[in-house]
Short mmCIF file of C-alpha atoms and ligand atoms in Angstrom, two decimals:
data_model
loop_
_atom_site.label_atom_id
_atom_site.label_comp_id
_atom_site.label_asym_id
_atom_site.label_seq_id
_atom_site.Cartn_x
_atom_site.Cartn_y
_atom_site.Cartn_z
CA UNK H 75 0.15 -19.23 15.03
CA UNK H 76 3.56 -17.66 15.10
CA UNK H 77 4.83 -20.41 17.37
CA UNK H 78 8.45 -19.79 16.51
CA UNK H 79 8.34 -16.11 17.43
CA UNK H 80 9.36 -15.51 21.01
CA UNK H 81 7.99 -12.56 22.91
CA UNK H 82 9.70 -13.51 26.14
CA UNK H 83 12.68 -11.21 25.69
CA UNK H 84 12.90 -7.44 25.67
CA UNK H 85 13.68 -5.74 22.38
CA UNK H 86 15.15 -2.31 21.75
CA UNK H 87 15.72 -0.06 18.72
CA UNK H 88 16.01 3.55 17.66
CA UNK H 89 12.51 4.40 16.42
CA UNK H 90 13.33 7.67 14.64
CA UNK H 91 15.10 7.98 11.27
CA UNK H 92 18.85 7.76 10.96
CA UNK H 93 20.77 10.98 11.10
CA UNK H 94 20.70 13.99 13.35
CA UNK H 95 17.49 15.59 14.49
CA UNK H 96 15.98 17.74 17.19
CA UNK H 97 14.70 14.67 18.95
CA UNK H 98 15.37 10.97 18.74
CA UNK H 99 13.40 8.15 20.29
CA UNK H 100 14.59 4.79 21.57
CA UNK H 101 11.84 2.24 22.00
CA UNK H 102 11.87 -0.87 24.18
CA UNK H 103 9.25 -3.57 24.46
CA UNK H 104 9.05 -6.66 26.63
CA UNK H 105 8.85 -7.74 30.25
CA UNK H 106 12.15 -6.16 31.29
CA UNK H 107 11.75 -2.80 29.59
CA UNK H 108 10.66 -0.80 32.64
CA UNK H 109 13.38 -2.33 34.83
CA UNK H 110 16.04 -1.67 32.17
CA UNK H 111 14.91 1.94 31.80
CA UNK H 112 15.18 2.38 35.58
CA UNK H 113 18.69 1.01 35.52
CA UNK H 114 19.74 3.30 32.65
CA UNK H 115 18.41 6.33 34.50
CA UNK H 116 19.58 5.24 37.98
CA UNK H 117 16.09 5.47 39.35
CA UNK H 118 15.00 3.69 42.48
CA UNK H 119 11.30 4.31 41.93
CA UNK H 120 9.33 2.76 39.10
CA UNK H 121 8.09 5.09 36.38
CA UNK H 122 4.46 6.04 36.47
CA UNK H 123 2.54 4.55 33.54
CA UNK H 124 1.72 7.02 30.74
CA UNK H 125 3.57 9.87 32.42
CA UNK H 126 6.44 11.71 30.83
CA UNK H 127 9.30 11.67 33.31
CA UNK H 128 12.41 13.78 32.98
CA UNK H 129 15.54 11.75 33.67
CA UNK H 130 19.25 11.62 32.95
CA UNK H 131 20.49 8.63 31.06
CA UNK H 132 24.05 7.35 31.56
CA UNK H 133 25.09 10.81 32.77
CA UNK H 134 25.22 12.02 29.18
CA UNK H 135 21.78 13.14 28.16
CA UNK H 136 18.64 14.53 29.59
CA UNK H 137 15.75 12.44 28.33
CA UNK H 138 12.01 12.03 28.72
CA UNK H 139 10.94 8.52 29.64
CA UNK H 140 7.41 7.29 29.05
CA UNK H 141 6.32 3.90 30.29
CA UNK H 142 3.28 2.23 28.80
CA UNK H 143 2.29 -0.68 31.01
CA UNK H 144 1.00 -3.83 29.32
CA UNK H 145 -1.45 -4.31 27.75
CA UNK H 146 -2.09 -0.63 27.05
CA UNK H 147 0.76 -0.08 24.63
CA UNK H 148 1.52 -0.32 20.93
CA UNK H 149 2.81 -3.89 21.23
CA UNK H 150 0.53 -4.97 24.05
CA UNK H 151 3.66 -5.49 26.21
CA UNK H 152 5.44 -3.19 28.63
CA UNK H 153 6.83 -0.46 26.40
CA UNK H 154 9.28 2.30 27.29
CA UNK H 155 9.99 5.22 25.01
CA UNK H 156 13.08 7.26 25.73
CA UNK H 157 13.11 10.62 23.98
CA UNK H 158 16.51 12.19 23.83
CA UNK H 159 18.34 14.68 21.71
CA UNK H 160 18.57 13.40 18.16
CA UNK H 161 22.23 12.58 18.01
CA UNK H 162 22.86 9.25 16.29
CA UNK H 163 25.75 8.50 18.65
CA UNK H 164 23.70 9.29 21.74
CA UNK H 165 20.76 7.18 20.64
CA UNK H 166 23.05 4.33 19.70
CA UNK H 167 24.73 4.42 23.09
CA UNK H 168 21.33 4.29 24.83
CA UNK H 169 20.51 1.21 22.73
CA UNK H 170 23.86 -0.35 23.62
CA UNK H 171 23.35 0.31 27.32
CA UNK H 172 19.88 -1.23 27.10
CA UNK H 173 21.42 -4.30 25.47
CA UNK H 174 24.07 -4.48 28.17
CA UNK H 175 21.24 -4.36 30.71
CA UNK H 176 19.47 -7.33 29.15
CA UNK H 177 17.58 -6.17 26.06
CA UNK H 178 18.36 -7.32 22.54
CA UNK H 179 18.25 -5.44 19.23
CA UNK H 180 14.84 -5.56 17.56
CA UNK H 181 14.45 -7.03 14.09
CA UNK H 182 12.78 -4.91 11.38
CA UNK H 183 9.07 -4.65 12.12
CA UNK H 184 9.38 -6.60 15.35
CA UNK H 185 7.40 -4.10 17.45
CA UNK H 186 4.50 -4.33 15.02
CA UNK H 187 4.91 -8.12 14.80
CA UNK H 188 4.51 -8.27 18.57
CA UNK H 189 1.44 -6.03 18.37
CA UNK H 190 0.02 -8.56 15.91
CA UNK H 191 1.05 -11.60 18.00
CA UNK H 192 -0.66 -10.05 21.03
CA UNK H 193 -3.81 -9.37 19.03
CA UNK H 194 -3.47 -5.56 19.14
CA UNK H 195 -3.65 -5.46 15.34
CA UNK H 196 -4.60 -7.99 12.72
CA UNK H 197 -2.36 -8.62 9.74
CA UNK H 198 -4.24 -6.13 7.54
CA UNK H 199 -3.67 -3.38 10.10
CA UNK H 200 -0.04 -4.34 10.63
CA UNK H 201 0.58 -4.03 6.89
CA UNK H 202 -1.26 -0.70 6.91
CA UNK H 203 1.28 0.61 9.45
CA UNK H 204 4.05 0.05 6.89
CA UNK H 205 1.94 1.63 4.14
CA UNK H 206 1.23 4.67 6.26
CA UNK H 207 4.94 5.16 6.93
CA UNK H 208 5.69 4.76 3.22
CA UNK H 209 2.87 7.03 2.02
CA UNK H 210 4.04 9.91 -0.17
CA UNK H 211 0.67 11.30 -1.24
CA UNK H 212 -2.25 12.34 0.97
CA UNK H 213 -4.50 9.76 -0.70
CA UNK H 214 -2.01 6.95 -0.02
CA UNK H 215 -1.95 8.00 3.62
CA UNK H 216 -5.76 8.12 3.72
CA UNK H 217 -6.09 4.59 2.30
CA UNK H 218 -3.51 3.22 4.76
CA UNK H 219 -5.03 5.06 7.70
CA UNK H 220 -8.51 3.69 6.96
CA UNK H 221 -7.05 0.18 6.92
CA UNK H 222 -5.23 0.83 10.19
CA UNK H 223 -8.51 2.05 11.66
CA UNK H 224 -10.06 -1.28 10.66
CA UNK H 225 -12.29 -0.40 7.69
CA UNK H 226 -11.21 -3.45 5.73
CA UNK H 227 -10.95 -5.63 8.82
CA UNK H 228 -14.58 -4.99 9.72
CA UNK H 229 -15.76 -5.50 6.13
CA UNK H 230 -14.01 -8.89 6.16
CA UNK H 231 -15.41 -9.72 9.61
CA UNK H 232 -18.94 -9.01 8.39
CA UNK H 233 -18.49 -11.35 5.45
CA UNK H 234 -16.95 -14.02 7.65
CA UNK H 235 -19.81 -13.78 10.16
CA UNK H 236 -22.30 -14.36 7.33
CA UNK H 237 -20.34 -17.36 6.09
CA UNK H 238 -20.01 -18.73 9.64
CA UNK H 239 -23.74 -18.47 10.20
CA UNK H 240 -24.48 -20.25 6.96
CA UNK H 241 -21.89 -22.96 7.61
CA UNK H 242 -23.30 -23.56 11.11
CA UNK H 243 -26.78 -24.08 9.70
CA UNK H 244 -25.56 -26.46 7.02
CA UNK H 245 -23.42 -28.36 9.49
CA UNK H 246 -26.34 -28.80 11.87
CA UNK H 247 -28.26 -30.34 8.97
CA UNK H 248 -25.60 -33.00 8.61
CA UNK H 249 -26.77 -34.59 11.88
CA UNK H 250 -30.09 -35.49 10.30
CA UNK H 251 -30.14 -38.86 8.63
CA UNK H 252 -32.42 -37.83 5.79
CA UNK H 253 -31.36 -35.71 2.85
CA UNK H 254 -32.36 -32.08 2.69
CA UNK H 255 -31.61 -28.70 4.13
CA UNK H 256 -33.07 -28.55 7.62
CA UNK H 257 -32.07 -25.22 9.08
CA UNK H 258 -32.02 -23.07 5.99
CA UNK H 259 -33.71 -23.47 2.63
CA UNK H 260 -31.63 -23.79 -0.49
CA UNK H 261 -33.14 -20.52 -1.73
CA UNK H 262 -32.24 -18.63 1.42
CA UNK H 263 -28.73 -20.04 1.41
CA UNK H 264 -28.36 -18.84 -2.16
CA UNK H 265 -29.65 -15.37 -1.32
CA UNK H 266 -27.16 -15.10 1.56
CA UNK H 267 -24.29 -16.28 -0.61
CA UNK H 268 -25.19 -13.94 -3.44
CA UNK H 269 -24.97 -11.14 -0.87
CA UNK H 270 -21.50 -12.21 0.18
CA UNK H 271 -20.50 -12.62 -3.44
CA UNK H 272 -21.42 -9.06 -4.38
CA UNK H 273 -19.69 -7.61 -1.32
CA UNK H 274 -16.52 -9.51 -2.25
CA UNK H 275 -16.85 -8.24 -5.81
CA UNK H 276 -17.14 -4.67 -4.54
CA UNK H 277 -14.01 -5.05 -2.44
CA UNK H 278 -12.08 -6.57 -5.33
CA UNK H 279 -13.17 -3.75 -7.62
CA UNK H 280 -11.85 -1.32 -4.98
CA UNK H 281 -8.58 -3.21 -5.06
CA UNK H 282 -7.77 -2.29 -8.65
CA UNK H 283 -7.86 1.39 -7.88
CA UNK H 284 -6.35 0.81 -4.45
CA UNK H 285 -3.29 -0.89 -5.89
CA UNK H 286 -2.80 1.97 -8.29
CA UNK H 287 -2.79 4.37 -5.33
CA UNK H 288 -0.59 2.18 -3.14
CA UNK H 289 1.98 1.13 -5.74
CA UNK H 290 2.10 4.16 -8.02
CA UNK H 291 2.96 3.87 -11.69
CA UNK H 292 5.58 4.89 -14.18
CA UNK H 293 4.40 7.08 -17.04
CA UNK H 294 6.57 7.93 -20.02
CA UNK H 295 6.21 10.98 -22.24
CA UNK H 296 7.04 10.18 -25.86
CA UNK H 297 6.89 12.05 -29.14
CA UNK H 298 9.08 13.46 -31.86
CA UNK H 299 11.23 16.51 -31.12
CA UNK H 300 9.54 19.88 -30.61
CA UNK H 301 6.01 18.66 -30.03
CA UNK H 302 6.29 19.96 -26.44
CA UNK H 303 7.27 16.93 -24.33
CA UNK H 304 9.51 18.87 -21.97
CA UNK H 305 6.96 21.63 -21.68
CA UNK H 306 4.28 19.09 -20.81
CA UNK H 307 6.59 17.35 -18.33
CA UNK H 308 7.17 20.68 -16.61
CA UNK H 309 3.51 21.62 -16.74
CA UNK H 310 2.52 18.33 -15.09
CA UNK H 311 5.19 18.73 -12.43
CA UNK H 312 4.47 22.39 -11.86
CA UNK H 313 0.77 21.99 -11.32
CA UNK H 314 1.04 18.78 -9.35
CA UNK H 315 2.64 18.46 -6.00
CA UNK H 316 6.14 17.18 -6.66
CA UNK H 317 6.82 14.28 -4.34
CA UNK H 318 9.83 14.32 -2.12
CA UNK H 319 10.95 10.74 -1.98
CA UNK H 320 14.09 9.01 -0.81
CA UNK H 321 13.74 6.48 -3.64
CA UNK H 322 16.11 6.92 -6.52
CA UNK H 323 14.62 7.26 -9.97
CA UNK H 324 13.87 3.96 -11.64
CA UNK H 325 15.33 5.00 -14.95
CA UNK H 326 18.84 6.24 -15.29
CA UNK H 327 19.85 9.05 -17.59
CA UNK H 328 16.31 9.98 -18.40
CA UNK H 329 14.68 12.92 -16.73
CA UNK H 330 12.35 11.54 -14.08
CA UNK H 331 10.21 13.17 -11.44
CA UNK H 332 7.75 11.86 -8.90
CA UNK H 333 4.43 13.64 -9.03
CA UNK H 334 1.10 13.27 -7.31
CA UNK H 335 -1.58 12.88 -9.99
CA UNK H 336 -4.93 12.84 -8.19
CA UNK H 337 -3.47 10.99 -5.25
CA UNK H 338 -1.58 8.44 -7.31
CA UNK H 339 2.21 8.73 -7.05
CA UNK H 340 3.64 8.68 -10.54
CA UNK H 341 7.14 8.53 -11.81
CA UNK H 342 7.00 10.75 -14.84
CA UNK H 343 9.72 10.13 -17.41
CA UNK H 344 10.66 12.68 -20.05
CA UNK H 345 12.34 11.31 -23.13
CA UNK H 346 12.69 14.77 -24.67
CA UNK H 347 15.46 15.50 -27.11
CA UNK H 348 15.84 11.92 -28.14
CA UNK H 349 15.53 11.35 -31.81
CA UNK H 350 16.53 8.79 -34.37
CA UNK H 351 19.96 9.70 -35.66
CA UNK H 352 23.32 8.29 -36.50
CA UNK H 353 24.77 9.95 -33.45
CA UNK H 354 25.89 7.28 -30.99
CA UNK H 355 24.85 9.18 -27.90
CA UNK H 356 21.44 9.85 -29.29
CA UNK H 357 21.05 6.26 -30.38
CA UNK H 358 21.76 5.28 -26.81
CA UNK H 359 19.15 7.81 -25.75
CA UNK H 360 16.59 6.36 -28.13
CA UNK H 361 17.33 2.89 -26.83
CA UNK H 362 16.77 4.05 -23.25
CA UNK H 363 13.58 5.82 -24.19
CA UNK H 364 12.32 2.62 -25.76
CA UNK H 365 13.30 0.67 -22.67
CA UNK H 366 11.48 3.15 -20.48
CA UNK H 367 8.38 2.75 -22.64
CA UNK H 368 8.56 -1.02 -22.23
CA UNK H 369 8.53 -0.93 -18.46
CA UNK H 370 6.15 2.00 -18.14
CA UNK H 371 2.53 1.37 -17.30
CA UNK H 372 1.44 4.07 -19.69
CA UNK H 373 2.85 6.17 -22.52
CA UNK H 374 1.74 9.71 -23.15
CA UNK H 375 2.19 10.12 -26.89
CA UNK H 376 2.53 13.82 -27.59
CA UNK H 377 1.67 15.21 -31.03
CA UNK H 378 1.67 18.82 -32.18
CA UNK H 379 -1.91 19.82 -32.97
CA UNK H 380 -0.79 22.96 -34.76
CA UNK H 381 1.30 21.08 -37.32
CA UNK H 382 0.35 18.42 -39.84
CA UNK H 383 1.34 14.97 -38.62
CA UNK H 384 4.64 13.94 -40.15
CA UNK H 385 6.33 10.59 -40.75
CA UNK H 386 7.81 10.43 -37.24
CA UNK H 387 4.39 11.03 -35.68
CA UNK H 388 2.85 8.31 -37.85
CA UNK H 389 5.63 5.90 -36.99
CA UNK H 390 5.19 6.49 -33.25
CA UNK H 391 1.41 6.16 -33.54
CA UNK H 392 1.92 2.77 -35.16
CA UNK H 393 4.74 1.74 -32.83
CA UNK H 394 3.31 2.64 -29.46
CA UNK H 395 0.37 0.32 -29.15
CA UNK H 396 0.25 -0.55 -25.46
CA UNK H 397 -1.61 1.46 -22.88
CA UNK H 398 -1.33 5.01 -24.17
CA UNK H 399 -2.95 8.41 -24.11
CA UNK H 400 -2.61 10.45 -27.29
CA UNK H 401 -2.21 14.18 -26.76
CA UNK H 402 -2.72 16.96 -29.29
CA UNK H 403 -0.48 19.60 -27.73
CA UNK H 404 -0.31 23.33 -28.52
CA UNK H 405 -4.10 23.58 -28.40
CA UNK H 406 -3.67 27.32 -27.78
CA UNK H 407 -2.74 27.57 -31.48
CA UNK H 408 -5.16 26.93 -34.36
CA UNK H 409 -5.54 23.19 -34.90
CA UNK H 410 -4.60 21.86 -38.32
CA UNK H 411 -5.88 18.35 -37.70
CA UNK H 412 -8.39 16.77 -35.41
CA UNK H 413 -8.43 13.27 -34.09
CA UNK H 414 -8.98 11.32 -30.94
CA UNK H 415 -6.17 13.02 -29.02
CA UNK H 416 -6.79 15.09 -25.92
CA UNK H 417 -6.36 18.77 -26.71
CA UNK H 418 -3.80 20.19 -24.30
CA UNK H 419 -1.67 23.28 -24.11
CA UNK H 420 1.49 22.82 -22.10
CA UNK H 421 1.92 26.60 -22.25
CA UNK H 422 -1.51 27.79 -21.03
CA UNK H 423 -2.46 24.70 -19.00
CA UNK H 424 -5.56 24.13 -21.12
CA UNK H 425 -6.76 20.50 -20.99
CA UNK H 426 -4.39 19.42 -18.21
CA UNK H 427 -7.28 18.38 -15.95
CA UNK H 428 -8.77 16.24 -18.70
CA UNK H 429 -5.33 14.77 -19.29
CA UNK H 430 -4.94 13.85 -15.60
CA UNK H 431 -8.37 12.20 -15.61
CA UNK H 432 -7.45 10.31 -18.79
CA UNK H 433 -4.18 9.12 -17.20
CA UNK H 434 -6.00 7.78 -14.12
CA UNK H 435 -8.69 6.25 -16.32
CA UNK H 436 -6.15 4.48 -18.54
CA UNK H 437 -4.13 3.21 -15.56
CA UNK H 438 -7.11 1.94 -13.60
CA UNK H 439 -8.68 0.32 -16.65
CA UNK H 440 -11.82 2.36 -16.00
CA UNK H 441 -12.08 5.29 -18.40
CA UNK H 442 -14.55 7.06 -16.10
CA UNK H 443 -12.69 6.22 -12.90
CA UNK H 444 -13.14 8.63 -10.04
CA UNK H 445 -9.74 7.54 -8.74
CA UNK H 446 -8.29 10.04 -6.39
CA UNK H 447 -10.82 12.76 -6.91
CA UNK H 448 -9.46 15.85 -5.30
CA UNK H 449 -11.91 15.62 -2.37
CA UNK H 450 -10.74 12.09 -1.48
CA UNK H 451 -14.28 10.79 -1.78
CA UNK H 452 -14.77 7.08 -2.17
CA UNK H 453 -11.45 5.91 -0.76
CA UNK H 454 -10.79 2.31 -1.84
CA UNK H 455 -10.72 -0.13 1.07
CA UNK H 456 -8.33 -2.59 -0.54
CA UNK H 457 -4.92 -1.58 -1.87
CA UNK H 458 -2.54 -4.44 -1.11
CA UNK H 459 -1.97 -7.17 -3.69
CA UNK H 460 -1.83 -9.87 -1.00
CA UNK H 461 -5.23 -8.81 0.29
CA UNK H 462 -6.62 -8.72 -3.20
CA UNK H 463 -5.44 -12.28 -3.93
CA UNK H 464 -7.07 -13.63 -0.76
CA UNK H 465 -10.32 -11.85 -1.57
CA UNK H 466 -10.22 -13.37 -5.05
CA UNK H 467 -9.74 -16.86 -3.56
CA UNK H 468 -12.67 -16.27 -1.23
CA UNK H 469 -14.80 -15.11 -4.16
CA UNK H 470 -13.90 -18.20 -6.21
CA UNK H 471 -14.96 -20.43 -3.32
CA UNK H 472 -18.20 -18.53 -2.70
CA UNK H 473 -19.03 -18.69 -6.39
CA UNK H 474 -18.25 -22.42 -6.24
CA UNK H 475 -20.65 -22.95 -3.35
CA UNK H 476 -23.36 -21.05 -5.21
CA UNK H 477 -22.83 -23.32 -8.21
CA UNK H 478 -23.07 -26.35 -5.94
CA UNK H 479 -26.34 -25.10 -4.50
CA UNK H 480 -27.65 -24.44 -7.99
CA UNK H 481 -26.83 -27.96 -9.05
CA UNK H 482 -28.62 -29.44 -6.06
CA UNK H 483 -25.45 -30.63 -4.34
CA UNK H 484 -25.44 -31.94 -0.75
CA UNK H 485 -24.68 -29.80 2.28
CA UNK H 486 -21.27 -31.42 2.53
CA UNK H 487 -20.14 -30.20 -0.86
CA UNK H 488 -21.44 -26.70 -0.24
CA UNK H 489 -19.75 -26.69 3.16
CA UNK H 490 -16.40 -27.65 1.68
CA UNK H 491 -16.48 -24.53 -0.53
CA UNK H 492 -17.58 -22.36 2.38
CA UNK H 493 -14.66 -23.66 4.42
CA UNK H 494 -12.28 -22.69 1.61
CA UNK H 495 -13.79 -19.21 1.50
CA UNK H 496 -13.41 -18.76 5.26
CA UNK H 497 -9.83 -19.99 5.15
CA UNK H 498 -8.98 -17.40 2.51
CA UNK H 499 -10.44 -14.67 4.72
CA UNK H 500 -8.55 -15.98 7.75
CA UNK H 501 -5.32 -15.86 5.76
CA UNK H 502 -6.18 -12.28 4.83
CA UNK H 503 -6.63 -11.07 8.40
CA UNK H 504 -3.80 -13.27 9.69
CA UNK H 505 -6.01 -15.46 11.88
CA UNK H 506 -4.44 -18.30 9.97
CA UNK H 507 -0.94 -17.75 8.70
CA UNK H 508 2.53 -19.22 8.41
CA UNK H 509 5.72 -18.05 10.06
CA UNK H 510 7.24 -17.66 6.60
CA UNK H 511 4.57 -15.23 5.53
CA UNK H 512 4.92 -13.25 8.75
CA UNK H 513 8.68 -13.13 8.33
CA UNK H 514 8.25 -11.98 4.76
CA UNK H 515 5.79 -9.23 5.65
CA UNK H 516 7.63 -7.86 8.65
CA UNK H 517 11.08 -8.00 7.08
CA UNK H 518 10.05 -5.14 4.78
CA UNK H 519 9.41 -2.88 7.79
CA UNK H 520 11.96 -0.50 9.13
CA UNK H 521 13.78 -1.25 12.37
CA UNK H 522 12.09 0.44 15.30
CA UNK H 523 8.59 0.04 13.87
P1 LIG L 865 10.14 18.68 -26.96
O1 LIG L 865 11.30 18.72 -27.87
O2 LIG L 865 9.09 17.74 -27.45
O3 LIG L 865 10.50 18.43 -25.55
O4 LIG L 865 9.42 20.11 -27.03
P2 LIG L 865 9.62 21.37 -26.09
O5 LIG L 865 8.85 21.20 -24.83
O6 LIG L 865 11.05 21.72 -25.99
O7 LIG L 865 8.85 22.46 -26.93
C1 LIG L 865 9.22 22.77 -28.26
C2 LIG L 865 8.71 24.16 -28.58
O8 LIG L 865 7.28 24.18 -28.58
C3 LIG L 865 9.14 25.22 -27.59
O9 LIG L 865 9.42 26.41 -28.29
C4 LIG L 865 7.92 25.40 -26.73
O10 LIG L 865 7.83 26.66 -26.16
C5 LIG L 865 6.80 25.16 -27.69
N1 LIG L 865 5.60 24.63 -27.04
C6 LIG L 865 5.52 23.56 -26.23
N2 LIG L 865 4.25 23.36 -25.84
C7 LIG L 865 3.51 24.37 -26.39
C8 LIG L 865 2.12 24.71 -26.36
O11 LIG L 865 1.28 24.07 -25.70
N3 LIG L 865 1.73 25.80 -27.06
C9 LIG L 865 2.62 26.55 -27.79
N4 LIG L 865 2.14 27.60 -28.43
N5 LIG L 865 3.93 26.26 -27.84
C10 LIG L 865 4.38 25.17 -27.17
#
């Protein structure tokens, strides 16, 4: 595992974000880190492990040095954290001095990679570190934190232990010359496997909602002019926490805003003011609105409940087929038609809660989904597509072994399926993995993490 990754050298990077700040942290990991830190601070005596020591680095800054002796550190190696004033130049010059003293610049995610290589974290937890850093809603952070704490890891370990036990019993049977299951009956094997199967199914079901929370979705507001699209856009933004995100909007020239809808980060797109007309600019607008609808996960089709539906409304109702939620806006006024739309008033806020629930329901494919209930109950354990795919492979293999048992197959055939299932789980936790996959995963991390 990870044979081509060396941990023999000492790596260094600025661990805090770019730009100026009150504090900035330089992190070093590897066998030479304590010695290099001593050299930078002109200290004769070694640092005391886990003690914050005031020192002067390169005669230019007063810093606090903390040494974490292996294996009790983030990476499992000797780690030194140098906290200085958050000047980009200062931090950079500490990094350069460390390099001159024998360290090398860390690759993105290399600290966490080392933590994984030293068995401090499994792959699920390492990926959760990145998710936690990227989290923009409290629910996203909760899901990532649970994974970092090992909720998913232990669920997978429990399943693997069951499969291991079963495989051991079947394998022992192979030593007997006569046919037949010697250490476990077919019925008991099937009961055990059915258990594993339903646990995998539960995890996979979690994954649908989990992905929604982890990845977020784009939602477009559509409708003819004056039905209240802009008002609804503002109402949804105003009553939801607006998300501060460094990511640029995905759609250009359309009004977009990131909002937290029940824990799911959503890019809300307003196509207000765009109508069919001969005007070139507006035509361009209509084209962009249509494009936005094509890439969006969901369209909120806004109608005016206080006005009879007109031709434009009918056309949009026919045109927008895909995942959609139909809204009868202006529900504070007397309704002149009734249909399947959700009655909402962008002005009074009436029906906004139902609308949010409907949005989550439509996006998760479960109309009654509890996704992101305000109290953060029932946090999904799976949220990463890679994890979901491995769980699905494991489920396919477990289902295969159950079929084999049902058809009276030999232990060997059942075992082959069980081995596949265990391999999928090992790929999930990173017990079995390729350097390419590791490179791919850790390259998406930021430097210094
Ligand atoms: P858009 O062109 O679809 O974006 O519609 P606007 O949001 O600009 O709203 C058009 C008009 O309808 C404005 O005068 C709004 O104040 C009004 N309006 C929007 N939503 C409501 C609502 O829920 N109730 C009432 N009574 N008026 C609304």
